[in-house]
Tab-separated table of C-alpha atoms and ligand atoms in Angstrom:
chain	number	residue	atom	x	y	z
A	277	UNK	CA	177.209	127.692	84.581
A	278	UNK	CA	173.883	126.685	83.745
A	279	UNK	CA	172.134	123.193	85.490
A	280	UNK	CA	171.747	120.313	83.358
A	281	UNK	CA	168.351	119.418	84.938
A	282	UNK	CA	166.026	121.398	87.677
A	283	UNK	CA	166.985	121.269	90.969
A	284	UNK	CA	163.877	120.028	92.974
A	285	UNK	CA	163.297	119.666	97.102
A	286	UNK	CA	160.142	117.691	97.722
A	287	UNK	CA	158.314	119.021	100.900
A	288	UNK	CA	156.759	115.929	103.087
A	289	UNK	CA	155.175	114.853	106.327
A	290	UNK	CA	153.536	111.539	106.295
A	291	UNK	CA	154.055	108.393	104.024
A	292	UNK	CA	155.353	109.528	101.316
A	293	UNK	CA	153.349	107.861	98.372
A	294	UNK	CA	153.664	110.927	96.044
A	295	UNK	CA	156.985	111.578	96.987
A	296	UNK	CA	157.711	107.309	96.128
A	297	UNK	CA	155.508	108.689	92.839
A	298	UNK	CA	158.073	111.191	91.913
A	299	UNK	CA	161.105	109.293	92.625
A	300	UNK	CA	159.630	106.289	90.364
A	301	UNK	CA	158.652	108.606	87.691
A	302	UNK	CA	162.635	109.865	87.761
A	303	UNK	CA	163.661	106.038	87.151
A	304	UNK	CA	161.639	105.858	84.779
A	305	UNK	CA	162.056	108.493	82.636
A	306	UNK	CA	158.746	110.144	82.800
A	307	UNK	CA	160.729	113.173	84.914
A	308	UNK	CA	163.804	113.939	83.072
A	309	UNK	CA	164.043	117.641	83.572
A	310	UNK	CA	164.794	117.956	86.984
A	311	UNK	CA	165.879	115.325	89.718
A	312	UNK	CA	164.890	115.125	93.278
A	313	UNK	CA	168.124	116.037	95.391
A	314	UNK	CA	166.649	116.823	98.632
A	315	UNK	CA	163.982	115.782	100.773
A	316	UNK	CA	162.179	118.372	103.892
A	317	UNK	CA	160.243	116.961	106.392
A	318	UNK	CA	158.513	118.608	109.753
A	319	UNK	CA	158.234	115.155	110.963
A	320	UNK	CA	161.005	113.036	111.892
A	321	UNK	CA	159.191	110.054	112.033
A	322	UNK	CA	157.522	110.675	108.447
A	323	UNK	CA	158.071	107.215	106.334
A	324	UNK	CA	159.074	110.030	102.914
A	325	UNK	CA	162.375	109.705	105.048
A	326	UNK	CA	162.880	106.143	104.537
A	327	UNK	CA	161.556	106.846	100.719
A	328	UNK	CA	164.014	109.359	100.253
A	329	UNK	CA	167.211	107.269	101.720
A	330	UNK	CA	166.236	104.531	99.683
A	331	UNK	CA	166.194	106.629	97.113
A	332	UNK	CA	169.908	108.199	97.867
A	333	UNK	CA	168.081	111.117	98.495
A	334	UNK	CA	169.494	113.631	101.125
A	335	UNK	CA	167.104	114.174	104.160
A	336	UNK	CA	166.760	117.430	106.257
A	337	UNK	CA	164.162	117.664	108.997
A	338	UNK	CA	163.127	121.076	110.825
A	339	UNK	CA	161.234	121.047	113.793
A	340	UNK	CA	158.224	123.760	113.649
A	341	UNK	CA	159.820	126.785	115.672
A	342	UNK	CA	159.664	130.091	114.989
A	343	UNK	CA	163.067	129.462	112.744
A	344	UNK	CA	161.000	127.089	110.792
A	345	UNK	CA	160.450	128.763	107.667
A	346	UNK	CA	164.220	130.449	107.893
A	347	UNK	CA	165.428	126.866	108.231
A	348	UNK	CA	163.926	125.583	105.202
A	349	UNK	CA	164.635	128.698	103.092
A	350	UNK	CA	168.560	128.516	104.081
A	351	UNK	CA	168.681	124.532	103.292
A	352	UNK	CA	166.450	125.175	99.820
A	353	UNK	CA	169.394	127.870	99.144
A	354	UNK	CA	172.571	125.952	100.495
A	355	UNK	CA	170.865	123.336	97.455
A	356	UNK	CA	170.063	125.817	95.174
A	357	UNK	CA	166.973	124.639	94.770
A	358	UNK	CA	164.646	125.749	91.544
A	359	UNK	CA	161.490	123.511	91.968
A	360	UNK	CA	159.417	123.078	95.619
A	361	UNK	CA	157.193	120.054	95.780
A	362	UNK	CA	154.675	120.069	98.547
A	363	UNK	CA	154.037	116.203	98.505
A	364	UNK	CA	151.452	115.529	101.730
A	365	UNK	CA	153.292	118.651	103.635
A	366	UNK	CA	151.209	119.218	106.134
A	367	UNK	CA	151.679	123.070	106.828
A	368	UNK	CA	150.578	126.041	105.494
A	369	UNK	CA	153.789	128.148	104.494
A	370	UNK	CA	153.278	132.073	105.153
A	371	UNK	CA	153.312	134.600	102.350
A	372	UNK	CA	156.706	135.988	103.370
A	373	UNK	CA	157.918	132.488	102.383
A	374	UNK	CA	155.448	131.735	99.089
A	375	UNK	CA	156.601	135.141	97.594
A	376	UNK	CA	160.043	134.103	97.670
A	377	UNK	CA	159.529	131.803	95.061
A	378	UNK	CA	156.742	132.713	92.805
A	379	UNK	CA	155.618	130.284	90.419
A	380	UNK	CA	157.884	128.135	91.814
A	381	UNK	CA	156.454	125.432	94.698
A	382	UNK	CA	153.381	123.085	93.425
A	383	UNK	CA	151.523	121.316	95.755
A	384	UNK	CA	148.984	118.017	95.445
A	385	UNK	CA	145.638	118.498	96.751
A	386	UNK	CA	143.281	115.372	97.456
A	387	UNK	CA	140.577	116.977	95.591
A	388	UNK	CA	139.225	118.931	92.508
A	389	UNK	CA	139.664	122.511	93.491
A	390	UNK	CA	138.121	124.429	94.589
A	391	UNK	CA	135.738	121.589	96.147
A	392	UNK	CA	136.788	120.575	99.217
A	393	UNK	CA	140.208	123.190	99.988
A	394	UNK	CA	141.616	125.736	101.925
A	395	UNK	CA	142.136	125.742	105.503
A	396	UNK	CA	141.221	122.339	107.774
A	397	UNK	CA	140.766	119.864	104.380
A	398	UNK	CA	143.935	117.897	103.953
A	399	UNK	CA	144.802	114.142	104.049
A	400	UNK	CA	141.590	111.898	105.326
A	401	UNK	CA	139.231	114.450	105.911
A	402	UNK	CA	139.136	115.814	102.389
A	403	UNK	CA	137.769	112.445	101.703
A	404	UNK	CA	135.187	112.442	104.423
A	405	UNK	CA	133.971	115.881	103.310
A	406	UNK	CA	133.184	114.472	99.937
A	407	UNK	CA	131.428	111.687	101.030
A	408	UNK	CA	129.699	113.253	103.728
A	409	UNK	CA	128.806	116.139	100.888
A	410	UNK	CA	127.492	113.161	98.679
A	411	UNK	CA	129.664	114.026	95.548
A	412	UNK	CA	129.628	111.541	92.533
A	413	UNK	CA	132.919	112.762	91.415
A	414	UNK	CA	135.986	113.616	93.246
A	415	UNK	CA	139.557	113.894	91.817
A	416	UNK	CA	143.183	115.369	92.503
A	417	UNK	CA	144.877	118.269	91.659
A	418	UNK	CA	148.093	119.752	91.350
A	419	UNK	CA	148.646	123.955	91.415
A	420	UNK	CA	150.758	126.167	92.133
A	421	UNK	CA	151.393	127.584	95.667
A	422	UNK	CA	150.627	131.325	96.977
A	423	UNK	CA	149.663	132.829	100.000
A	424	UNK	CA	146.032	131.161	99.588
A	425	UNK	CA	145.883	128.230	101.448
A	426	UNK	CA	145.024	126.092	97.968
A	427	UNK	CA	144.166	129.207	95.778
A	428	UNK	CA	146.932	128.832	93.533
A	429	UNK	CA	146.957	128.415	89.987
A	430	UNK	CA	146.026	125.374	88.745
A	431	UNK	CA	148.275	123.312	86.935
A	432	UNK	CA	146.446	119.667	86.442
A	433	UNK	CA	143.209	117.977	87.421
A	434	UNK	CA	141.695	114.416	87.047
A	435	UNK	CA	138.372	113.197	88.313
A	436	UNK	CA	138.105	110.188	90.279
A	437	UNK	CA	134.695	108.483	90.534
A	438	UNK	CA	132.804	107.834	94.335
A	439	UNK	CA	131.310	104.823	94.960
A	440	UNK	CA	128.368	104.207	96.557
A	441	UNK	CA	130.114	101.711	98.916
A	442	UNK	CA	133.250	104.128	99.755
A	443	UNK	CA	135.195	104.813	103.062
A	444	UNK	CA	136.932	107.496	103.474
A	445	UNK	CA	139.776	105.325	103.432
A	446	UNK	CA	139.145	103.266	100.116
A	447	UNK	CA	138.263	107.182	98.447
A	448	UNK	CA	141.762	108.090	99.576
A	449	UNK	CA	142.918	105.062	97.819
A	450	UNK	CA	141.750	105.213	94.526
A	451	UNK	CA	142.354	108.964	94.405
A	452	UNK	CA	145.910	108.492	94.683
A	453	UNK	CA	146.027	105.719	92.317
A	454	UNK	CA	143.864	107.236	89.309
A	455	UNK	CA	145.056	110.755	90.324
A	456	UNK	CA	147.390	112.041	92.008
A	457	UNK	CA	150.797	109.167	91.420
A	458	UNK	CA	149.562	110.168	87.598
A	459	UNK	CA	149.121	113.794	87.903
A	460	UNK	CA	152.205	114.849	90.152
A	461	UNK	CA	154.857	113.743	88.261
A	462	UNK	CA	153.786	114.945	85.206
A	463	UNK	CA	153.032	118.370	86.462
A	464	UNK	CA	157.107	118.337	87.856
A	465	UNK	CA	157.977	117.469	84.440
A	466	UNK	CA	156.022	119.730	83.081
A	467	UNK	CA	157.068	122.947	85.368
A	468	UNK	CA	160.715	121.653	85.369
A	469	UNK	CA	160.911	121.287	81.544
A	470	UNK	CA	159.141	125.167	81.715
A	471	UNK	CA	161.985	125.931	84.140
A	472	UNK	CA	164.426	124.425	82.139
A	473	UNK	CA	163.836	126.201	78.779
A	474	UNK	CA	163.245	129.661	80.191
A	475	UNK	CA	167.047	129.395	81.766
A	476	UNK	CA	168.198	128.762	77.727
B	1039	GAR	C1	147.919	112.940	99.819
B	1039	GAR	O1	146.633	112.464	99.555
B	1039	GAR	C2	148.016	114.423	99.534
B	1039	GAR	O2	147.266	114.825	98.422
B	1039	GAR	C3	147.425	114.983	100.796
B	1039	GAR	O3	147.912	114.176	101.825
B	1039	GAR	C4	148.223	112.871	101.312
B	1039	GAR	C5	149.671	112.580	101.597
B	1039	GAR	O4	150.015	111.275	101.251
B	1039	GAR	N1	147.793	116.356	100.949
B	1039	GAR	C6	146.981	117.264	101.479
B	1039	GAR	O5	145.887	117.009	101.933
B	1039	GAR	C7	147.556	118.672	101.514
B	1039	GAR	N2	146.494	119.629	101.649
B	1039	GAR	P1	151.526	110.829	100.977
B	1039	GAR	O6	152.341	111.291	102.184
B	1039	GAR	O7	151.436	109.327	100.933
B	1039	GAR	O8	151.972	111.424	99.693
């Protein structure tokens, strides 16, 4: 029987902004291809959680053993998930795992790739490497996920401008304002609709 919309798992563990990004974007229409029905976290304590049960969003967390990656593939399955979202996840999954599902987990990066990426740059200190760096213009983006930490295709970009007067802190702001709450749901619309017509 085929899906109505795209089965998607969103990946978190920290605040869950872009995860609260998606979910809005599903309410209001922007995402209407696929629908969030499961949320992964590596922290228990991760505020996505109390996004996600707001949300009516089932929860799963996994601590990081050496079943961690099993764990997570057997949930994504018992779900039958089509869509990964890495939304602030803060680990970097192993190619046995990415080549499972190729072309099929996006992740949001704090930056325009490949500025700024790969191994050691996520959350604040992406921002304090551009400002430290002295860039004018900074940004998000949104690609696809292989066994490159970062060095997936890219999907979407949009620049963010520095100010002279930035923290780390208010650069983090205003790139997940102008960027990346903008550019992530669009890009799951955009992959799920993809998903979505290749199945018909
Ligand atoms: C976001 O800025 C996201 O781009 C970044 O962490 C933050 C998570 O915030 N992710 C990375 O740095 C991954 N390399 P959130 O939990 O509020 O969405």
């Amino acid at each position: 029987m085929l899906t109505k919309t795209v089965n998607i798992a969103v990946l978190v563990s920290g605040s869950g902004t872009n995860l609260q990004a998606i979910l809005d974007a599903q309410k209001s229409g922007i995402i209407k291809n696929g629908h969030v029905c499961l949320v992964i976290s590596n922290n228990k304590s991760a505020y996505a959680l109390e996004r996600a049960k707001n949300a009516g969003v089932e929860c799963a967390v996994f601590e990081k053993n050496a079943e961690f990656e099993q764990n997570i593939i057997s949930c994504l399955e018992s779900h039958g998930i089509d869509l990964i979202v890495l939304a602030g996840f803060m680990c970097i999954l192993s190619r046995d795992f990415t080549s499972r599902y190729p072309d099929r987990i996006i992740n949001v990066h704090p930056s325009l790739i490949p500025s700024f990426c790969g191994k050691g740059f996520y959350g604040i200190h992406v921002h304090e490497a551009a400002l430290e760096r002295g860039v004018k213009l900074t940004g998000a983006t949104v690609h696809f996920v292989n066994e490159i930490p970062d060095g997936g295709r890219i999907i979407a970009q949009k620049a963010v401008k520095v100010r002279d007067n930035d923290t780390p802190e208010t650069l983090q702001r205003r790139v997940m304002t102008q960027a990346e709450w903008i550019i992530l749901p669009r890009a799951v619309e955009q992959i799920s609709k993809e998903i979505m017509e290749a199945k018909s």
